[in-house]
Amino acid sequence: MANVAKKVSWSGRDRDDDEDGRAGETTPLLNGTGPGAAGSARQLTPSSFLRIGQLSNVDLNEEIHELETELPRQRPNEIPHNEKLLSLKYESLDYDNSENQLFLEEERRINHAAFRTVEIKRWVICAMIGIFTGLVACFIDIVVENLAGLKYRVVKDNIDKFTAKGGLSFSLLLWATLNASVVMVGSVIVAFIEPVAAGSGIPQIKCYLNGVKIPHVVRLKTLVIKVCGVILSVVGGLAVGKEGPMIHSGSVIAAGISQGRSTSLKRDFKIFEYFRRDTEKRDFVSAGAAAGVSAAFGAPVGGVLFSLEEGASFWNQFLTWRIFFASMISTFTLNSVLSVYHGNAWDLSSPGLINFGRFDSEKMGYTIQEIPIFIFMGVVGGILGALFNALNYWLTMFRIRYIHRPCLQVVEAMLVAAVTATVGFVMIYCSRDCQPIQGSSVAYPLQLFCADGEYNSMATAFFNTPEKSVVNLFHDPPGSYNPMTLGMFTLMYFFLACWTYGLTVSAGVFIPSLLIGAAWGRLFGISLSYLTKGSIWADPGKYALMGAAAQLGGIVRMTLSLTVIMMEATGNVTYGFPIMLVLMTAKIVGDYFVEGLYDMHIQLQSVPFLHWEAPVTSHSLTAREVMSTPVTCLRRIERVGTVVDILSDTSSNHNGFPVVESNPDTTQVGWVPLGWPHKGWLQRGTLTHSALLQVAGLRGLILRSQLIVLLKHKVFVERANLNLVQRRLKLKDFRDAYPRFPPIQSIHVSQDERECMIDLSEFMNPSPYTVPQEASLPRVFKLFRALGLRHLVVVDNRNEVVGMVTRKDLARYRLGKEGLEELSLAQT
């Protein structure tokens, strides 16, 4: 631990404030651990079940403070990291509505016509999400097409010029310099302005929809940096695609529109105020993610299924219709604008950013004998996908430890861009695969050393945007590629794509995966054609499609949504069954070795992500052993000073407080933790363990955010005048503060006000969900996960609070290679 002095976020950059704006708290961080820390997961045995109620707590603050005292100016060259830790800094979202008196009174005042108006607003918001997502996709597509076209024309003219008179090294230098310069700009804006915009954004959106608060993930600034970053990444020639980031972009658009204001621009349009809570915002973000998929691939049904399979943790029938509507509007908007841009105003033939082209089922049909071949391709895709993920895992660990400074991240991105250009140029230079240019669909044909009227076939793969290369591999006629060309391209592009994913740039992995699979799939088809003496069913384009599906399925492990996306993008239902077989096989084989790429990166960030089911071997654990205890409780009528002290205690990060009715004989005023959880508890007043037993049953639950709003508006009365009516608040006061509630340090409470009393009855949730302490972990997990809870109170048979279950209490148990493991918790 001697060298742990920097905290690392999703993108490797530290922060000074979190999404709640609470001073002194940092962005959710990666966890470092050293020889002295309890960094490894504990293996659970029957004898250890009685001890696991006390969480392992790795507190790095003291050691970090000691190091900074000794070496205040020195920054570590290496950050130790252990993926078997769970970060305590990640907070949860409140997906369970607080049905307090204010909420119920407002709902009772709304008549049937008002409810219909709210429902109409939901549909209007979904339409706006689809329109704006489609327009953003159009902007990205048009700018990439023009900038990339300009770059390729400049490089092509330079190569043609120096091919004749010698000196192609200048062409290589020009190509590498252009790539590195463009990527440098894209990496700088991500690394220094908004690090959460790095990557595709799909892991972050999955976490958000799962109920984990990722700071800045749905900010307007994130959208701007994401759009600019992905344009520069694709134009810079990296092995990336622009389709994946559309999912993140659509989610940000949805989050902004549904709230009717921008906290970044400090503008409130005073519309859609009813939807300013986590539950409503989550549903609209699901629609935004679906609209992003729809705009990227022209697959509205696939977008809905993507949100269901990969994104949303909570679902209902009405939400399905609204999401499908947003997806259709997104596709239609993109289609309309691009058709006008291409000069065919009435020809709606561009449904998505990438169109795989129509496969003619008459020429490219399949027979029953090919089913085993497709399954075999799924096996290959699963193995290659697992290899891709394993290599990327170790590369990401290396980046976390050594490339954690923004300047180093920019240098690495520039290096990858230059190496990508160099590898492409060398392979084009060494290739002698010349094809006749007549009738080809190559956008920028490079002649190089080929005869007149011919072009270099290797250039069609490297000297083009990845999207166009995929379409070429699908539809170019047989004989367009030499097997050696495809083999070398697959090998090199595989490692380039693996190296590229995880850079501090905005980029997706969908298209590179499809391109790798299309290349080896076409090579497989060519080899099969040789073996079968040129049988008509061994068309290389068909096997390129199956290879693309197998490779993408082996990397991201999507099945249902990816099947429909591939079918919609090809416009052919004929291949639905073989694509399904390939994807299922790739997922089964890949899961045998390692996790999917997105789940792997979520785990590397130490996020308390809850999967669909609890670990299968966890029935031996009960709520008593899982819960956090003791619990910080409040009385129904509490002293203001006590509330302020509880919220100001920096050693506690509690966000929910059970409200209990005190016994008249007990003079306790609550208790506050000095350490989270379980260590160094400070007892206030006369509260002792024996006094704890005298506290009456649970009366409700109140959130930190609600208490802060009450203190801000000074909703309390003097102790001597308890009969006075407190100032009335409305739900609007809480919605105006959402989502960035002010820090407790910004609220001034005088000494006289500290002696006042605050009545929590009207604001607390009087019916929080509870479980008995004998409930099994799978039962607690199912209740917590299905209802989208943030706090689950554990009570005894007298309805007295004995503990609290939160997301981290459940997420720290997972099934490892040797059985059930308990992850350590790190205060990093």
PDB file of N, CA, C and O in Angstrom, residues 485-522:
ATOM      1  N   THR A 485      -4.674 -12.726 -48.043  1.00  0.00           N
ATOM      2  CA  THR A 485      -5.067 -11.363 -47.671  1.00  0.00           C
ATOM      3  C   THR A 485      -6.023 -11.373 -46.491  1.00  0.00           C
ATOM      4  O   THR A 485      -5.845 -10.639 -45.517  1.00  0.00           O
ATOM      5  N   LEU A 486      -7.043 -12.221 -46.570  1.00  0.00           N
ATOM      6  CA  LEU A 486      -8.023 -12.301 -45.492  1.00  0.00           C
ATOM      7  C   LEU A 486      -7.406 -12.810 -44.194  1.00  0.00           C
ATOM      8  O   LEU A 486      -7.720 -12.316 -43.102  1.00  0.00           O
ATOM      9  N   GLY A 487      -6.528 -13.804 -44.296  1.00  0.00           N
ATOM     10  CA  GLY A 487      -5.898 -14.356 -43.109  1.00  0.00           C
ATOM     11  C   GLY A 487      -5.035 -13.332 -42.389  1.00  0.00           C
ATOM     12  O   GLY A 487      -5.120 -13.182 -41.164  1.00  0.00           O
ATOM     13  N   MET A 488      -4.200 -12.616 -43.145  1.00  0.00           N
ATOM     14  CA  MET A 488      -3.330 -11.616 -42.537  1.00  0.00           C
ATOM     15  C   MET A 488      -4.143 -10.459 -41.959  1.00  0.00           C
ATOM     16  O   MET A 488      -3.852  -9.949 -40.874  1.00  0.00           O
ATOM     17  N   PHE A 489      -5.179 -10.051 -42.687  1.00  0.00           N
ATOM     18  CA  PHE A 489      -6.014  -8.960 -42.197  1.00  0.00           C
ATOM     19  C   PHE A 489      -6.708  -9.354 -40.889  1.00  0.00           C
ATOM     20  O   PHE A 489      -6.754  -8.575 -39.935  1.00  0.00           O
ATOM     21  N   THR A 490      -7.272 -10.560 -40.830  1.00  0.00           N
ATOM     22  CA  THR A 490      -7.952 -11.029 -39.611  1.00  0.00           C
ATOM     23  C   THR A 490      -7.007 -11.013 -38.428  1.00  0.00           C
ATOM     24  O   THR A 490      -7.353 -10.539 -37.340  1.00  0.00           O
ATOM     25  N   LEU A 491      -5.815 -11.538 -38.617  1.00  0.00           N
ATOM     26  CA  LEU A 491      -4.846 -11.621 -37.526  1.00  0.00           C
ATOM     27  C   LEU A 491      -4.467 -10.245 -37.011  1.00  0.00           C
ATOM     28  O   LEU A 491      -4.503  -9.984 -35.796  1.00  0.00           O
ATOM     29  N   MET A 492      -4.115  -9.341 -37.925  1.00  0.00           N
ATOM     30  CA  MET A 492      -3.652  -8.023 -37.508  1.00  0.00           C
ATOM     31  C   MET A 492      -4.790  -7.187 -36.922  1.00  0.00           C
ATOM     32  O   MET A 492      -4.620  -6.511 -35.905  1.00  0.00           O
ATOM     33  N   TYR A 493      -5.956  -7.241 -37.551  1.00  0.00           N
ATOM     34  CA  TYR A 493      -7.063  -6.412 -37.082  1.00  0.00           C
ATOM     35  C   TYR A 493      -7.591  -6.907 -35.730  1.00  0.00           C
ATOM     36  O   TYR A 493      -8.078  -6.116 -34.918  1.00  0.00           O
ATOM     37  N   PHE A 494      -7.479  -8.192 -35.490  1.00  0.00           N
ATOM     38  CA  PHE A 494      -7.893  -8.755 -34.203  1.00  0.00           C
ATOM     39  C   PHE A 494      -7.095  -8.117 -33.063  1.00  0.00           C
ATOM     40  O   PHE A 494      -7.664  -7.657 -32.069  1.00  0.00           O
ATOM     41  N   PHE A 495      -5.784  -8.065 -33.208  1.00  0.00           N
ATOM     42  CA  PHE A 495      -4.949  -7.504 -32.148  1.00  0.00           C
ATOM     43  C   PHE A 495      -5.078  -5.983 -32.078  1.00  0.00           C
ATOM     44  O   PHE A 495      -5.019  -5.399 -30.994  1.00  0.00           O
ATOM     45  N   LEU A 496      -5.255  -5.342 -33.234  1.00  0.00           N
ATOM     46  CA  LEU A 496      -5.438  -3.889 -33.224  1.00  0.00           C
ATOM     47  C   LEU A 496      -6.740  -3.511 -32.508  1.00  0.00           C
ATOM     48  O   LEU A 496      -6.774  -2.578 -31.706  1.00  0.00           O
ATOM     49  N   ALA A 497      -7.830  -4.229 -32.795  1.00  0.00           N
ATOM     50  CA  ALA A 497      -9.115  -3.940 -32.153  1.00  0.00           C
ATOM     51  C   ALA A 497      -9.041  -4.206 -30.648  1.00  0.00           C
ATOM     52  O   ALA A 497      -9.604  -3.454 -29.849  1.00  0.00           O
ATOM     53  N   CYS A 498      -8.346  -5.274 -30.279  1.00  0.00           N
ATOM     54  CA  CYS A 498      -8.199  -5.607 -28.849  1.00  0.00           C
ATOM     55  C   CYS A 498      -7.404  -4.523 -28.133  1.00  0.00           C
ATOM     56  O   CYS A 498      -7.735  -4.138 -27.006  1.00  0.00           O
ATOM     57  N   TRP A 499      -6.365  -4.004 -28.773  1.00  0.00           N
ATOM     58  CA  TRP A 499      -5.535  -2.946 -28.200  1.00  0.00           C
ATOM     59  C   TRP A 499      -6.327  -1.634 -28.116  1.00  0.00           C
ATOM     60  O   TRP A 499      -6.190  -0.863 -27.171  1.00  0.00           O
ATOM     61  N   THR A 500      -7.193  -1.410 -29.092  1.00  0.00           N
ATOM     62  CA  THR A 500      -7.906  -0.135 -29.175  1.00  0.00           C
ATOM     63  C   THR A 500      -9.017  -0.033 -28.145  1.00  0.00           C
ATOM     64  O   THR A 500      -9.243   1.042 -27.571  1.00  0.00           O
ATOM     65  N   TYR A 501      -9.746  -1.132 -27.886  1.00  0.00           N
ATOM     66  CA  TYR A 501     -10.865  -1.053 -26.944  1.00  0.00           C
ATOM     67  C   TYR A 501     -10.345  -0.823 -25.530  1.00  0.00           C
ATOM     68  O   TYR A 501      -9.576  -1.615 -24.997  1.00  0.00           O
ATOM     69  N   GLY A 502     -10.757   0.260 -24.934  1.00  0.00           N
ATOM     70  CA  GLY A 502     -10.278   0.642 -23.615  1.00  0.00           C
ATOM     71  C   GLY A 502      -9.415   1.880 -23.637  1.00  0.00           C
ATOM     72  O   GLY A 502      -9.057   2.405 -22.579  1.00  0.00           O
ATOM     73  N   LEU A 503      -9.074   2.368 -24.846  1.00  0.00           N
ATOM     74  CA  LEU A 503      -8.357   3.642 -24.932  1.00  0.00           C
ATOM     75  C   LEU A 503      -9.253   4.773 -24.432  1.00  0.00           C
ATOM     76  O   LEU A 503     -10.482   4.660 -24.386  1.00  0.00           O
ATOM     77  N   THR A 504      -8.633   5.883 -24.078  1.00  0.00           N
ATOM     78  CA  THR A 504      -9.397   7.043 -23.621  1.00  0.00           C
ATOM     79  C   THR A 504      -9.902   7.819 -24.831  1.00  0.00           C
ATOM     80  O   THR A 504      -9.528   8.970 -25.078  1.00  0.00           O
ATOM     81  N   VAL A 505     -10.735   7.171 -25.600  1.00  0.00           N
ATOM     82  CA  VAL A 505     -11.407   7.788 -26.745  1.00  0.00           C
ATOM     83  C   VAL A 505     -12.848   7.272 -26.769  1.00  0.00           C
ATOM     84  O   VAL A 505     -13.150   6.241 -26.183  1.00  0.00           O
ATOM     85  N   SER A 506     -13.716   8.001 -27.437  1.00  0.00           N
ATOM     86  CA  SER A 506     -15.095   7.544 -27.592  1.00  0.00           C
ATOM     87  C   SER A 506     -15.158   6.609 -28.782  1.00  0.00           C
ATOM     88  O   SER A 506     -14.874   7.018 -29.912  1.00  0.00           O
ATOM     89  N   ALA A 507     -15.503   5.369 -28.533  1.00  0.00           N
ATOM     90  CA  ALA A 507     -15.482   4.384 -29.616  1.00  0.00           C
ATOM     91  C   ALA A 507     -16.256   3.149 -29.209  1.00  0.00           C
ATOM     92  O   ALA A 507     -16.417   2.871 -28.022  1.00  0.00           O
ATOM     93  N   GLY A 508     -16.737   2.414 -30.196  1.00  0.00           N
ATOM     94  CA  GLY A 508     -17.484   1.194 -29.947  1.00  0.00           C
ATOM     95  C   GLY A 508     -16.761  -0.038 -30.457  1.00  0.00           C
ATOM     96  O   GLY A 508     -15.819   0.068 -31.246  1.00  0.00           O
ATOM     97  N   VAL A 509     -17.226  -1.198 -30.013  1.00  0.00           N
ATOM     98  CA  VAL A 509     -16.584  -2.455 -30.397  1.00  0.00           C
ATOM     99  C   VAL A 509     -17.463  -3.274 -31.329  1.00  0.00           C
ATOM    100  O   VAL A 509     -17.040  -4.318 -31.824  1.00  0.00           O
ATOM    101  N   PHE A 510     -18.689  -2.805 -31.613  1.00  0.00           N
ATOM    102  CA  PHE A 510     -19.592  -3.560 -32.476  1.00  0.00           C
ATOM    103  C   PHE A 510     -18.987  -3.787 -33.856  1.00  0.00           C
ATOM    104  O   PHE A 510     -18.865  -4.930 -34.315  1.00  0.00           O
ATOM    105  N   ILE A 511     -18.660  -2.704 -34.549  1.00  0.00           N
ATOM    106  CA  ILE A 511     -18.210  -2.814 -35.935  1.00  0.00           C
ATOM    107  C   ILE A 511     -16.861  -3.524 -36.057  1.00  0.00           C
ATOM    108  O   ILE A 511     -16.690  -4.372 -36.943  1.00  0.00           O
ATOM    109  N   PRO A 512     -15.850  -3.220 -35.213  1.00  0.00           N
ATOM    110  CA  PRO A 512     -14.613  -4.015 -35.296  1.00  0.00           C
ATOM    111  C   PRO A 512     -14.845  -5.510 -35.124  1.00  0.00           C
ATOM    112  O   PRO A 512     -14.228  -6.321 -35.821  1.00  0.00           O
ATOM    113  N   SER A 513     -15.752  -5.881 -34.215  1.00  0.00           N
ATOM    114  CA  SER A 513     -16.048  -7.299 -34.027  1.00  0.00           C
ATOM    115  C   SER A 513     -16.678  -7.896 -35.279  1.00  0.00           C
ATOM    116  O   SER A 513     -16.323  -9.005 -35.705  1.00  0.00           O
ATOM    117  N   LEU A 514     -17.618  -7.173 -35.873  1.00  0.00           N
ATOM    118  CA  LEU A 514     -18.243  -7.645 -37.107  1.00  0.00           C
ATOM    119  C   LEU A 514     -17.213  -7.764 -38.225  1.00  0.00           C
ATOM    120  O   LEU A 514     -17.258  -8.715 -39.022  1.00  0.00           O
ATOM    121  N   LEU A 515     -16.290  -6.813 -38.293  1.00  0.00           N
ATOM    122  CA  LEU A 515     -15.286  -6.833 -39.362  1.00  0.00           C
ATOM    123  C   LEU A 515     -14.330  -8.010 -39.205  1.00  0.00           C
ATOM    124  O   LEU A 515     -13.998  -8.684 -40.192  1.00  0.00           O
ATOM    125  N   ILE A 516     -13.907  -8.269 -37.977  1.00  0.00           N
ATOM    126  CA  ILE A 516     -13.031  -9.422 -37.741  1.00  0.00           C
ATOM    127  C   ILE A 516     -13.753 -10.715 -38.126  1.00  0.00           C
ATOM    128  O   ILE A 516     -13.205 -11.574 -38.839  1.00  0.00           O
ATOM    129  N   GLY A 517     -14.999 -10.859 -37.659  1.00  0.00           N
ATOM    130  CA  GLY A 517     -15.756 -12.068 -37.971  1.00  0.00           C
ATOM    131  C   GLY A 517     -16.062 -12.210 -39.445  1.00  0.00           C
ATOM    132  O   GLY A 517     -16.019 -13.322 -39.996  1.00  0.00           O
ATOM    133  N   ALA A 518     -16.380 -11.098 -40.115  1.00  0.00           N
ATOM    134  CA  ALA A 518     -16.651 -11.161 -41.555  1.00  0.00           C
ATOM    135  C   ALA A 518     -15.419 -11.602 -42.328  1.00  0.00           C
ATOM    136  O   ALA A 518     -15.519 -12.350 -43.318  1.00  0.00           O
ATOM    137  N   ALA A 519     -14.239 -11.163 -41.879  1.00  0.00           N
ATOM    138  CA  ALA A 519     -12.998 -11.530 -42.573  1.00  0.00           C
ATOM    139  C   ALA A 519     -12.711 -13.025 -42.433  1.00  0.00           C
ATOM    140  O   ALA A 519     -12.485 -13.724 -43.437  1.00  0.00           O
ATOM    141  N   TRP A 520     -12.734 -13.543 -41.190  1.00  0.00           N
ATOM    142  CA  TRP A 520     -12.426 -14.977 -41.066  1.00  0.00           C
ATOM    143  C   TRP A 520     -13.590 -15.836 -41.551  1.00  0.00           C
ATOM    144  O   TRP A 520     -13.387 -16.974 -41.993  1.00  0.00           O
ATOM    145  N   GLY A 521     -14.819 -15.306 -41.509  1.00  0.00           N
ATOM    146  CA  GLY A 521     -15.953 -16.046 -42.051  1.00  0.00           C
ATOM    147  C   GLY A 521     -15.858 -16.176 -43.563  1.00  0.00           C
ATOM    148  O   GLY A 521     -16.156 -17.242 -44.125  1.00  0.00           O
ATOM    149  N   ARG A 522     -15.443 -15.112 -44.228  1.00  0.00           N
ATOM    150  CA  ARG A 522     -15.278 -15.185 -45.683  1.00  0.00           C
ATOM    151  C   ARG A 522     -14.124 -16.131 -46.049  1.00  0.00           C
ATOM    152  O   ARG A 522     -14.208 -16.886 -47.019  1.00  0.00           O
TER     153      ARG A 522
END
